[in-house]
Coordinates of C-alpha atoms and ligand atoms in Angstrom, one line a residue:
X1 CA -36.4 -199.8 -85.6
X2 CA -33.8 -199.4 -82.9
X3 CA -33.7 -202.0 -80.2
X4 CA -34.2 -199.6 -77.4
X5 CA -37.1 -201.2 -75.5
X6 CA -35.2 -204.3 -74.4
X7 CA -35.5 -204.6 -70.6
X8 CA -32.0 -203.7 -69.3
X9 CA -30.3 -205.8 -66.6
X10 CA -29.7 -203.7 -63.6
X11 CA -26.0 -204.4 -62.8
X12 CA -23.4 -203.9 -65.5
X13 CA -20.2 -204.9 -63.7
X14 CA -18.6 -201.5 -63.7
X15 CA -15.8 -200.2 -61.6
X16 CA -18.1 -197.5 -60.3
X17 CA -20.6 -200.0 -59.0
X18 CA -17.8 -201.8 -57.2
X19 CA -16.6 -198.5 -55.7
X20 CA -19.7 -197.9 -53.7
X21 CA -21.3 -199.8 -50.8
X22 CA -24.6 -200.3 -52.6
X23 CA -26.8 -198.7 -55.2
X24 CA -30.1 -198.0 -53.4
X25 CA -33.2 -199.5 -54.9
X26 CA -36.2 -197.1 -54.7
X27 CA -39.7 -198.6 -54.4
X28 CA -41.5 -199.4 -57.6
X29 CA -44.6 -197.3 -58.4
X30 CA -47.7 -199.3 -57.4
X31 CA -51.1 -197.8 -58.0
X32 CA -51.9 -194.3 -59.0
X33 CA -50.5 -191.0 -57.9
X34 CA -50.9 -187.3 -58.7
X35 CA -47.9 -184.9 -58.9
X36 CA -47.2 -181.4 -60.3
X37 CA -44.3 -182.7 -62.3
X38 CA -43.2 -186.2 -63.3
X39 CA -39.6 -186.7 -64.5
X40 CA -38.7 -189.7 -66.6
X41 CA -35.1 -190.8 -65.9
X42 CA -32.9 -190.6 -62.8
X43 CA -29.6 -189.5 -64.3
X44 CA -27.9 -186.1 -63.9
X45 CA -30.5 -184.3 -66.0
X46 CA -33.7 -185.7 -64.5
X47 CA -32.4 -185.5 -60.9
X48 CA -31.1 -182.0 -61.4
X49 CA -34.5 -180.9 -62.7
X50 CA -36.3 -182.7 -59.9
X51 CA -34.1 -181.2 -57.2
X52 CA -34.7 -177.6 -58.3
X53 CA -38.4 -178.2 -58.8
X54 CA -38.8 -179.8 -55.4
X55 CA -36.8 -177.0 -53.8
X56 CA -39.2 -174.5 -55.4
X57 CA -42.2 -176.2 -53.7
X58 CA -43.5 -178.4 -56.5
X59 CA -44.6 -181.9 -55.9
X60 CA -42.3 -184.0 -58.0
X61 CA -41.8 -187.7 -58.8
X62 CA -39.1 -189.4 -60.8
X63 CA -40.0 -192.5 -62.7
X64 CA -36.8 -194.6 -63.4
X65 CA -36.7 -197.8 -65.3
X66 CA -34.1 -199.3 -63.0
X67 CA -32.3 -197.2 -60.3
X68 CA -30.6 -193.9 -59.8
X69 CA -27.5 -193.8 -62.0
X70 CA -28.5 -196.8 -64.1
X71 CA -28.0 -194.9 -67.4
X72 CA -24.9 -193.1 -68.6
X73 CA -24.7 -191.1 -65.4
X74 CA -23.5 -194.1 -63.5
X75 CA -21.3 -195.5 -66.3
X76 CA -19.3 -192.6 -67.7
X77 CA -15.6 -191.8 -67.6
X78 CA -16.1 -189.2 -64.9
X79 CA -14.7 -186.3 -66.9
X80 CA -16.5 -183.3 -65.6
X81 CA -15.5 -181.2 -68.5
X82 CA -16.4 -178.8 -71.3
X83 CA -18.6 -180.2 -74.0
X84 CA -22.1 -181.3 -74.8
X85 CA -22.1 -180.8 -78.6
X86 CA -20.3 -182.4 -81.5
X87 CA -19.7 -178.9 -83.0
X88 CA -16.3 -177.4 -82.2
X89 CA -16.0 -173.7 -81.3
X90 CA -15.3 -172.7 -84.9
X91 CA -18.5 -174.4 -86.0
X92 CA -20.5 -172.9 -83.1
X93 CA -19.4 -169.4 -84.1
X94 CA -20.3 -170.0 -87.8
X95 CA -23.7 -171.4 -86.9
X96 CA -24.7 -169.2 -84.0
X97 CA -22.4 -166.1 -84.0
X98 CA -19.6 -165.2 -81.6
X99 CA -21.9 -163.9 -78.8
X100 CA -24.0 -167.0 -78.6
X101 CA -21.0 -169.3 -78.9
X102 CA -19.4 -167.4 -76.0
X103 CA -22.6 -167.7 -74.0
X104 CA -22.6 -171.4 -74.6
X105 CA -19.0 -171.9 -73.6
X106 CA -19.7 -169.9 -70.4
X107 CA -22.7 -172.2 -69.8
X108 CA -20.4 -175.2 -70.0
X109 CA -18.0 -173.7 -67.5
X110 CA -20.9 -172.9 -65.2
X111 CA -21.9 -176.5 -65.5
X112 CA -18.5 -177.6 -64.2
X113 CA -18.6 -175.1 -61.4
X114 CA -22.1 -176.3 -60.5
X115 CA -20.9 -179.9 -60.0
X116 CA -17.9 -178.8 -58.0
X117 CA -20.1 -176.6 -55.8
X118 CA -22.7 -179.3 -55.2
X119 CA -20.0 -181.8 -54.1
X120 CA -18.6 -179.1 -51.7
X121 CA -22.0 -178.1 -50.3
X122 CA -23.1 -181.7 -49.8
X123 CA -19.7 -182.7 -48.4
X124 CA -19.3 -185.5 -50.8
X125 CA -16.0 -187.2 -51.5
X126 CA -16.4 -188.2 -55.1
X127 CA -12.7 -189.1 -55.6
X128 CA -12.1 -185.8 -57.4
X129 CA -8.7 -185.1 -58.8
X130 CA -6.7 -183.1 -61.4
X131 CA -7.3 -179.9 -63.2
X132 CA -8.3 -179.4 -66.8
X133 CA -8.2 -181.7 -69.8
X134 CA -5.4 -182.5 -72.2
X135 CA -6.0 -183.1 -75.9
X136 CA -3.3 -185.3 -77.4
X137 CA -2.3 -185.0 -81.0
X138 CA -2.5 -188.5 -82.5
X139 CA -0.6 -187.4 -85.7
X140 CA 2.4 -185.2 -86.0
X141 CA 0.5 -182.9 -88.4
X142 CA -2.2 -182.3 -85.7
X143 CA 0.4 -180.8 -83.5
X144 CA 0.9 -177.8 -85.8
X145 CA -2.8 -176.8 -85.5
X146 CA -2.7 -177.0 -81.7
X147 CA -0.9 -173.7 -81.5
X148 CA -3.4 -172.0 -83.8
X149 CA -6.2 -173.5 -81.7
X150 CA -4.7 -172.1 -78.4
X151 CA -4.6 -168.6 -80.0
X152 CA -8.1 -168.9 -81.3
X153 CA -9.5 -170.0 -77.9
X154 CA -7.7 -167.2 -76.1
X155 CA -8.8 -164.5 -78.6
X156 CA -12.5 -165.6 -78.8
X157 CA -13.3 -167.2 -75.5
X158 CA -10.5 -166.0 -73.1
X159 CA -9.5 -169.6 -72.6
X160 CA -5.8 -169.9 -71.7
X161 CA -4.9 -173.2 -73.2
X162 CA -1.3 -174.4 -73.1
X163 CA 0.5 -176.2 -75.9
X164 CA 2.8 -179.0 -75.0
X165 CA 5.5 -180.4 -77.3
X166 CA 6.4 -184.1 -77.4
X167 CA 9.3 -183.4 -75.0
X168 CA 6.9 -181.6 -72.6
X169 CA 4.6 -184.6 -72.8
X170 CA 7.4 -187.0 -71.9
X171 CA 8.6 -184.7 -69.1
X172 CA 5.1 -184.3 -67.6
X173 CA 4.1 -188.0 -67.6
X174 CA 2.1 -188.3 -70.8
X175 CA 4.2 -190.9 -72.5
X176 CA 3.0 -192.9 -75.4
X177 CA 4.4 -193.6 -78.9
X178 CA 1.2 -192.2 -80.5
X179 CA 1.2 -188.8 -78.8
X180 CA 2.9 -186.1 -80.7
X181 CA 2.0 -183.1 -78.6
X182 CA -0.9 -181.7 -76.6
X183 CA -3.1 -178.9 -75.7
X184 CA -4.1 -178.5 -72.1
X185 CA -7.4 -176.7 -71.4
X186 CA -7.6 -175.6 -67.8
X187 CA -11.3 -176.4 -67.2
X188 CA -12.8 -179.4 -65.5
X189 CA -11.8 -182.1 -63.1
X190 CA -12.2 -185.8 -62.8
X191 CA -14.7 -187.5 -60.4
X192 CA -16.3 -190.8 -59.6
X193 CA -19.7 -190.3 -61.4
X194 CA -21.5 -193.0 -59.4
X195 CA -20.7 -191.3 -56.1
X196 CA -21.9 -188.0 -57.6
X197 CA -25.2 -189.3 -59.0
X198 CA -26.0 -191.2 -55.9
X199 CA -25.4 -188.1 -53.8
X200 CA -27.6 -186.2 -56.2
X201 CA -30.3 -188.8 -55.7
X202 CA -30.0 -188.4 -51.9
X203 CA -30.4 -184.7 -52.2
X204 CA -33.5 -185.1 -54.4
X205 CA -35.1 -187.4 -51.8
X206 CA -34.2 -184.9 -49.0
X207 CA -35.8 -182.1 -51.0
X208 CA -39.1 -184.1 -50.9
X209 CA -39.3 -185.5 -54.4
X210 CA -40.3 -189.1 -54.8
X211 CA -38.1 -191.5 -56.8
X212 CA -39.7 -194.7 -58.1
X213 CA -37.3 -197.4 -59.3
X214 CA -38.0 -200.3 -61.5
X215 CA -40.8 -198.2 -63.0
X216 CA -40.2 -197.8 -66.8
X217 CA -42.7 -195.5 -68.3
X218 CA -44.4 -197.3 -71.2
X219 CA -46.9 -194.8 -72.4
X220 CA -47.6 -191.1 -72.2
X221 CA -51.0 -189.6 -73.1
X222 CA -53.2 -186.6 -72.4
X223 CA -55.7 -187.1 -69.6
X224 CA -57.9 -184.0 -69.1
X225 CA -55.7 -181.2 -67.9
X226 CA -52.9 -183.5 -67.0
X227 CA -50.5 -186.0 -68.7
X228 CA -50.8 -189.6 -67.8
X229 CA -47.6 -191.8 -67.5
X230 CA -48.2 -195.5 -67.6
X231 CA -45.9 -197.9 -65.8
X232 CA -46.3 -201.7 -65.3
X233 CA -48.0 -201.5 -61.9
X234 CA -49.7 -198.1 -62.0
X235 CA -49.8 -194.6 -63.5
X236 CA -49.0 -191.1 -62.6
X237 CA -51.0 -188.0 -63.6
X238 CA -49.0 -184.8 -63.7
X239 CA -49.4 -181.3 -65.0
X240 CA -45.9 -181.2 -66.4
X241 CA -43.5 -183.9 -67.6
X242 CA -39.7 -183.9 -68.0
X243 CA -38.1 -186.3 -70.6
X244 CA -34.6 -187.0 -69.3
X245 CA -34.0 -190.5 -70.8
X246 CA -31.2 -189.3 -73.1
X247 CA -29.5 -192.4 -74.7
X248 CA -32.0 -194.7 -72.9
X249 CA -35.2 -192.9 -73.9
X250 CA -38.0 -195.0 -75.4
X251 CA -38.9 -193.7 -78.7
X252 CA -42.7 -194.1 -78.0
X253 CA -42.6 -192.0 -74.8
X254 CA -43.9 -189.9 -76.3
X255 CA -44.3 -190.9 -80.0
X256 CA -42.9 -187.5 -80.9
X257 CA -39.4 -188.8 -79.9
X258 CA -39.4 -191.4 -82.6
X259 CA -36.4 -190.8 -84.9
X260 CA -35.2 -187.7 -83.1
X261 CA -32.2 -189.2 -81.2
X262 CA -29.4 -191.5 -82.1
X263 CA -28.2 -193.6 -79.1
X264 CA -24.5 -194.4 -79.6
X265 CA -22.5 -196.8 -77.5
X266 CA -19.4 -195.9 -75.6
X267 CA -17.2 -198.4 -73.8
X268 CA -14.8 -198.4 -70.9
X269 CA -12.2 -200.7 -69.5
X270 CA -10.5 -200.3 -66.2
X271 CA -7.2 -202.1 -65.5
X272 CA -6.0 -203.6 -62.3
X273 CA -3.9 -201.2 -60.2
X274 CA -0.6 -200.5 -62.0
X275 CA 2.7 -200.6 -60.0
X276 CA 5.1 -197.6 -59.9
X277 CA 7.4 -199.5 -62.2
X278 CA 4.7 -200.2 -64.7
X279 CA 3.7 -196.5 -64.7
X280 CA 7.3 -195.5 -65.4
X281 CA 7.8 -198.2 -68.0
X282 CA 5.0 -196.5 -70.0
X283 CA 6.0 -193.0 -69.0
X284 CA 2.5 -192.2 -68.1
X285 CA 2.2 -190.9 -64.5
X286 CA -0.1 -187.9 -65.0
X287 CA -3.7 -188.1 -63.7
X288 CA -5.1 -185.4 -66.0
X289 CA -8.2 -186.2 -68.0
X290 CA -6.9 -187.0 -71.5
X291 CA -8.5 -187.4 -74.9
X292 CA -6.8 -187.9 -78.3
X293 CA -7.5 -185.7 -81.4
X294 CA -9.3 -188.5 -83.3
X295 CA -12.9 -187.9 -84.4
X296 CA -13.6 -191.3 -83.0
X297 CA -11.7 -190.4 -79.9
X298 CA -10.3 -192.3 -77.0
X299 CA -10.5 -190.9 -73.5
X300 CA -8.4 -192.1 -70.6
X301 CA -7.1 -191.2 -67.2
X302 CA -5.2 -192.6 -64.3
X303 CA -7.5 -193.2 -61.3
X304 CA -6.6 -192.3 -57.8
X305 CA -6.0 -196.0 -56.9
X306 CA -3.5 -196.5 -59.7
X307 CA -5.9 -198.2 -62.2
X308 CA -6.1 -196.9 -65.7
X309 CA -9.5 -196.0 -67.2
X310 CA -9.6 -196.3 -71.0
X311 CA -12.7 -195.4 -73.0
X312 CA -13.6 -195.5 -76.6
X313 CA -16.6 -195.7 -78.9
X314 CA -18.7 -198.8 -78.6
X315 CA -20.1 -201.0 -81.2
X316 CA -23.3 -200.5 -83.2
X317 CA -25.4 -203.4 -82.0
X318 CA -26.2 -204.5 -78.5
X319 CA -25.7 -208.2 -78.9
X320 CA -23.0 -210.5 -77.5
X321 CA -21.0 -211.1 -80.7
X322 CA -21.0 -207.3 -81.4
X323 CA -20.0 -206.5 -77.8
X324 CA -17.2 -209.1 -77.9
X325 CA -15.9 -207.5 -81.1
X326 CA -16.1 -204.1 -79.4
X327 CA -14.1 -205.2 -76.4
X328 CA -11.5 -206.8 -78.6
X329 CA -11.1 -203.6 -80.7
X330 CA -10.9 -201.4 -77.5
X331 CA -8.3 -203.7 -76.1
X332 CA -6.3 -203.7 -79.2
X333 CA -6.4 -199.8 -79.3
X334 CA -5.3 -199.8 -75.6
X335 CA -2.3 -202.1 -76.3
X336 CA -1.2 -200.0 -79.3
X337 CA -1.5 -196.7 -77.5
X338 CA 0.1 -198.0 -74.2
X339 CA 2.3 -200.9 -75.3
X340 CA 4.2 -201.2 -72.0
X341 CA 0.9 -202.2 -70.5
X342 CA -0.1 -204.8 -73.1
X343 CA 0.2 -207.5 -70.4
X344 CA -2.0 -205.6 -67.9
X345 CA -5.4 -207.1 -67.6
X346 CA -8.6 -205.2 -67.4
X347 CA -10.6 -205.9 -64.2
X348 CA -13.7 -204.1 -65.4
X349 CA -15.3 -203.6 -68.7
X350 CA -18.7 -202.1 -69.5
X351 CA -20.5 -199.9 -72.0
X352 CA -23.4 -197.4 -72.1
X353 CA -25.4 -195.1 -74.4
X354 CA -24.7 -191.5 -75.2
X355 CA -27.2 -189.5 -77.2
X356 CA -26.6 -187.7 -80.5
X357 CA -29.0 -185.2 -82.0
X358 CA -29.3 -184.4 -85.7
X359 CA -28.3 -180.8 -85.0
X360 CA -25.3 -182.0 -83.1
X361 CA -26.4 -179.8 -80.2
X362 CA -28.5 -180.5 -77.1
X363 CA -32.1 -179.5 -76.6
X364 CA -33.4 -178.0 -73.4
X365 CA -37.0 -176.8 -73.5
X366 CA -40.7 -177.5 -74.1
X367 CA -41.7 -179.7 -76.9
X368 CA -43.5 -177.8 -79.6
X369 CA -47.2 -178.7 -79.8
X370 CA -47.1 -180.7 -76.5
X371 CA -47.8 -178.2 -73.9
X372 CA -46.3 -179.2 -70.5
X373 CA -43.9 -181.7 -71.9
X374 CA -40.3 -180.7 -71.6
X375 CA -37.0 -182.4 -72.7
X376 CA -33.4 -182.1 -71.7
X377 CA -31.2 -184.4 -73.7
X378 CA -28.6 -184.8 -76.4
X379 CA -25.3 -184.2 -74.6
X380 CA -23.1 -185.9 -77.3
X381 CA -21.1 -187.9 -74.8
X382 CA -20.3 -185.0 -72.5
X383 CA -23.1 -184.8 -70.0
X384 CA -21.5 -184.8 -66.5
X385 CA -21.5 -181.0 -66.3
X386 CA -23.9 -180.3 -69.2
X387 CA -26.8 -182.5 -68.1
X388 CA -26.4 -181.3 -64.5
X389 CA -26.7 -177.6 -65.4
X390 CA -29.3 -178.2 -68.1
X391 CA -31.6 -180.1 -65.7
X392 CA -31.5 -177.2 -63.4
X393 CA -32.2 -174.7 -66.2
X394 CA -35.1 -176.8 -67.4
X395 CA -36.6 -176.5 -63.9
X396 CA -36.3 -172.8 -64.3
X397 CA -38.2 -172.9 -67.6
X398 CA -41.0 -175.0 -65.9
X399 CA -41.4 -172.7 -62.9
X400 CA -41.1 -169.6 -65.2
X401 CA -38.0 -168.2 -63.6
X402 CA -36.2 -168.5 -66.9
X403 CA -37.3 -167.9 -70.5
X404 CA -36.4 -170.2 -73.4
X405 CA -34.7 -167.3 -75.2
X406 CA -32.4 -166.7 -72.2
X407 CA -30.7 -170.0 -72.8
X408 CA -27.7 -170.1 -75.2
X409 CA -28.9 -170.5 -78.7
X410 CA -27.3 -173.9 -79.3
X411 CA -29.7 -175.4 -76.7
X412 CA -32.9 -173.9 -78.1
X413 CA -33.7 -175.9 -81.3
X414 CA -36.1 -178.8 -80.6
X415 CA -34.8 -182.2 -81.6
X416 CA -35.2 -182.8 -85.3
X417 CA -36.0 -186.1 -86.9
X418 CA -33.1 -188.0 -88.6
X419 CA -33.8 -188.8 -92.2
X420 CA -34.9 -192.4 -92.7
X421 CA -34.8 -193.0 -88.9
X422 CA -35.1 -196.8 -89.3
X423 CA -31.7 -196.9 -90.9
X424 CA -29.9 -194.7 -88.4
X425 CA -27.6 -197.6 -87.2
X426 CA -26.6 -198.4 -90.7
X427 CA -25.7 -194.8 -91.3
X428 CA -23.7 -194.8 -88.1
X429 CA -21.7 -197.8 -89.3
X430 CA -21.0 -195.9 -92.5
X431 CA -20.0 -192.8 -90.5
X432 CA -17.6 -194.9 -88.4
X433 CA -15.9 -196.3 -91.5
X434 CA -15.5 -192.8 -92.9
X435 CA -14.2 -191.3 -89.6
X436 CA -11.8 -194.2 -89.1
X437 CA -10.3 -193.3 -92.5
X438 CA -10.2 -189.6 -91.7
X439 CA -8.5 -190.3 -88.4
X440 CA -5.6 -192.1 -90.1
Ligands
FAD501 C1 -19.3 -195.1 -71.4 C2 -19.7 -193.6 -71.3 C3 -18.7 -192.7 -71.0 C4 -19.0 -191.4 -70.8 N1 -18.0 -190.5 -70.4 C5 -18.3 -189.2 -70.1 C6 -17.4 -188.4 -69.5 O1 -16.3 -188.8 -69.1 N2 -17.8 -187.1 -69.2 C7 -19.0 -186.6 -69.6 O2 -19.2 -185.4 -69.4 N3 -19.9 -187.4 -70.1 C8 -19.6 -188.7 -70.4 N4 -20.6 -189.6 -70.9 C9 -21.9 -189.0 -71.2 C10 -22.7 -188.8 -69.9 O3 -22.5 -189.9 -69.0 C11 -24.2 -188.6 -70.2 O4 -24.3 -187.5 -71.1 C12 -25.0 -188.2 -69.0 O5 -24.8 -189.1 -68.0 C13 -26.5 -188.2 -69.4 O6 -27.2 -187.9 -68.3 P1 -28.8 -188.0 -68.4 O7 -29.4 -187.8 -67.1 O8 -29.2 -187.1 -69.5 O9 -29.1 -189.5 -68.9 P2 -28.8 -190.9 -68.3 O10 -27.8 -190.8 -67.2 O11 -28.5 -191.8 -69.4 O12 -30.1 -191.3 -67.6 C14 -31.3 -191.6 -68.3 C15 -32.2 -192.5 -67.4 O13 -33.5 -192.5 -67.9 C16 -34.0 -193.8 -67.7 N5 -35.1 -194.0 -68.6 C17 -35.1 -193.9 -70.0 N6 -36.3 -194.1 -70.5 C18 -37.1 -194.3 -69.4 C19 -38.5 -194.6 -69.3 N7 -39.3 -194.7 -70.4 N8 -39.0 -194.8 -68.1 C20 -38.2 -194.7 -67.0 N9 -36.9 -194.5 -67.1 C21 -36.4 -194.3 -68.2 C22 -32.8 -194.8 -67.9 O14 -33.0 -196.0 -67.2 C23 -31.7 -193.9 -67.3 O15 -31.4 -194.2 -66.0 C24 -20.3 -190.9 -71.1 C25 -21.3 -191.8 -71.4 C26 -21.0 -193.2 -71.5 C27 -22.1 -194.1 -71.9

């Protein structure tokens, strides 16, 4: 069994926590309550669903194990970008056809626009910066395929990506011995995810939904014409339920979830502020969101205060020796990729869970055979935009303003069980070894 039910500690020592005055604690659920809809999880997905539902007149509560933004939504790299699946555009076309693949990419773009619009409408300064994302070829041979990829994206999706040679990279402030060229895709922007998720929580409260903190849902069962959600100090009865726990979901809430998601750790380090000399020593002065072309990719960006955020995959197990090994490996990758900063210490280091689905695509919809229970999860490490828009769409499915078949096809298939679920982490270890070898 996966160790998912361990009570999490509420502060994680992240840079994002340090960047806000305080993370508000909502009152714990005490006693019993009745709502139209109960949402499990106060991240981008659950909050976005709750916001839309409350605005449509439903009575809504959110039951959150810790606090708003406790999960990945308050821990991520702040890349508001395309993504949400582990399938690339070629695979999407093969599996779903060109029209559905286009619809799905347009949905991702709409997700980015939704986040930008929210921040504007709510007048939130979430430290946004830069335009688009750059993919950096980590091997010389990957550079050759970037030109083909740019042509493919333009022809099939109308995306005008730009290829950068090694000389372009050096001239534009993307210096590093391991970068051989790049592809800039002009969608997305960077933000402080904690500022965004806290603002989203405020909007949810303003819209009249109730958020209960420190209220992990421990059981979910049918109770007459409603669902009953058990917490430590009470229970909620609701006609509809939204599962938005993603990489933090408990596999017995409901039992249907068992074996259908794979929580995978991702880790981030943030350095102290770098001086102008240090930036020029490394030749990295751009603030664009950057990832490399590895399967087990690294993601990084210069923050507005001159610190450098460096993210990579986490370990397999959530125990101190494994976490120490993970930090060591991440640090070693950082020093190899940015050797001029090998002496620069990291002020912050933390990790969190992303959620992988067997189909490698997310699910947004009603769970088959469990009328009134809906799920929105499986963003594959790219959920800032994708979970935001999908929470909103899920609310549309619940109120009936949207039909399941109107969503892009890659979002429609309910989560399937992994084979031999109890061994998922061992398979993951094997996959990491294989991908490490492929990435060489
Ligand atoms: C280190 C890291 C870096 C990342 N970087 C990026 C990035 O740069 N760009 C990007 O797009 N995506 C990134 N992601 C992924 C992105 O953060 C997630 O996909 C997104 O935040 C998921 O939002 P969510 O609302 O679905 O889930 P979460 O934000 O994980 O929220 C789920 C919530 O549910 C709660 N919960 C779960 N079970 C229960 C229960 N039984 N009862 C009560 N509460 C429960 C949890 O406490 C948690 O707060 C990153 C993720 C990590 C971990």
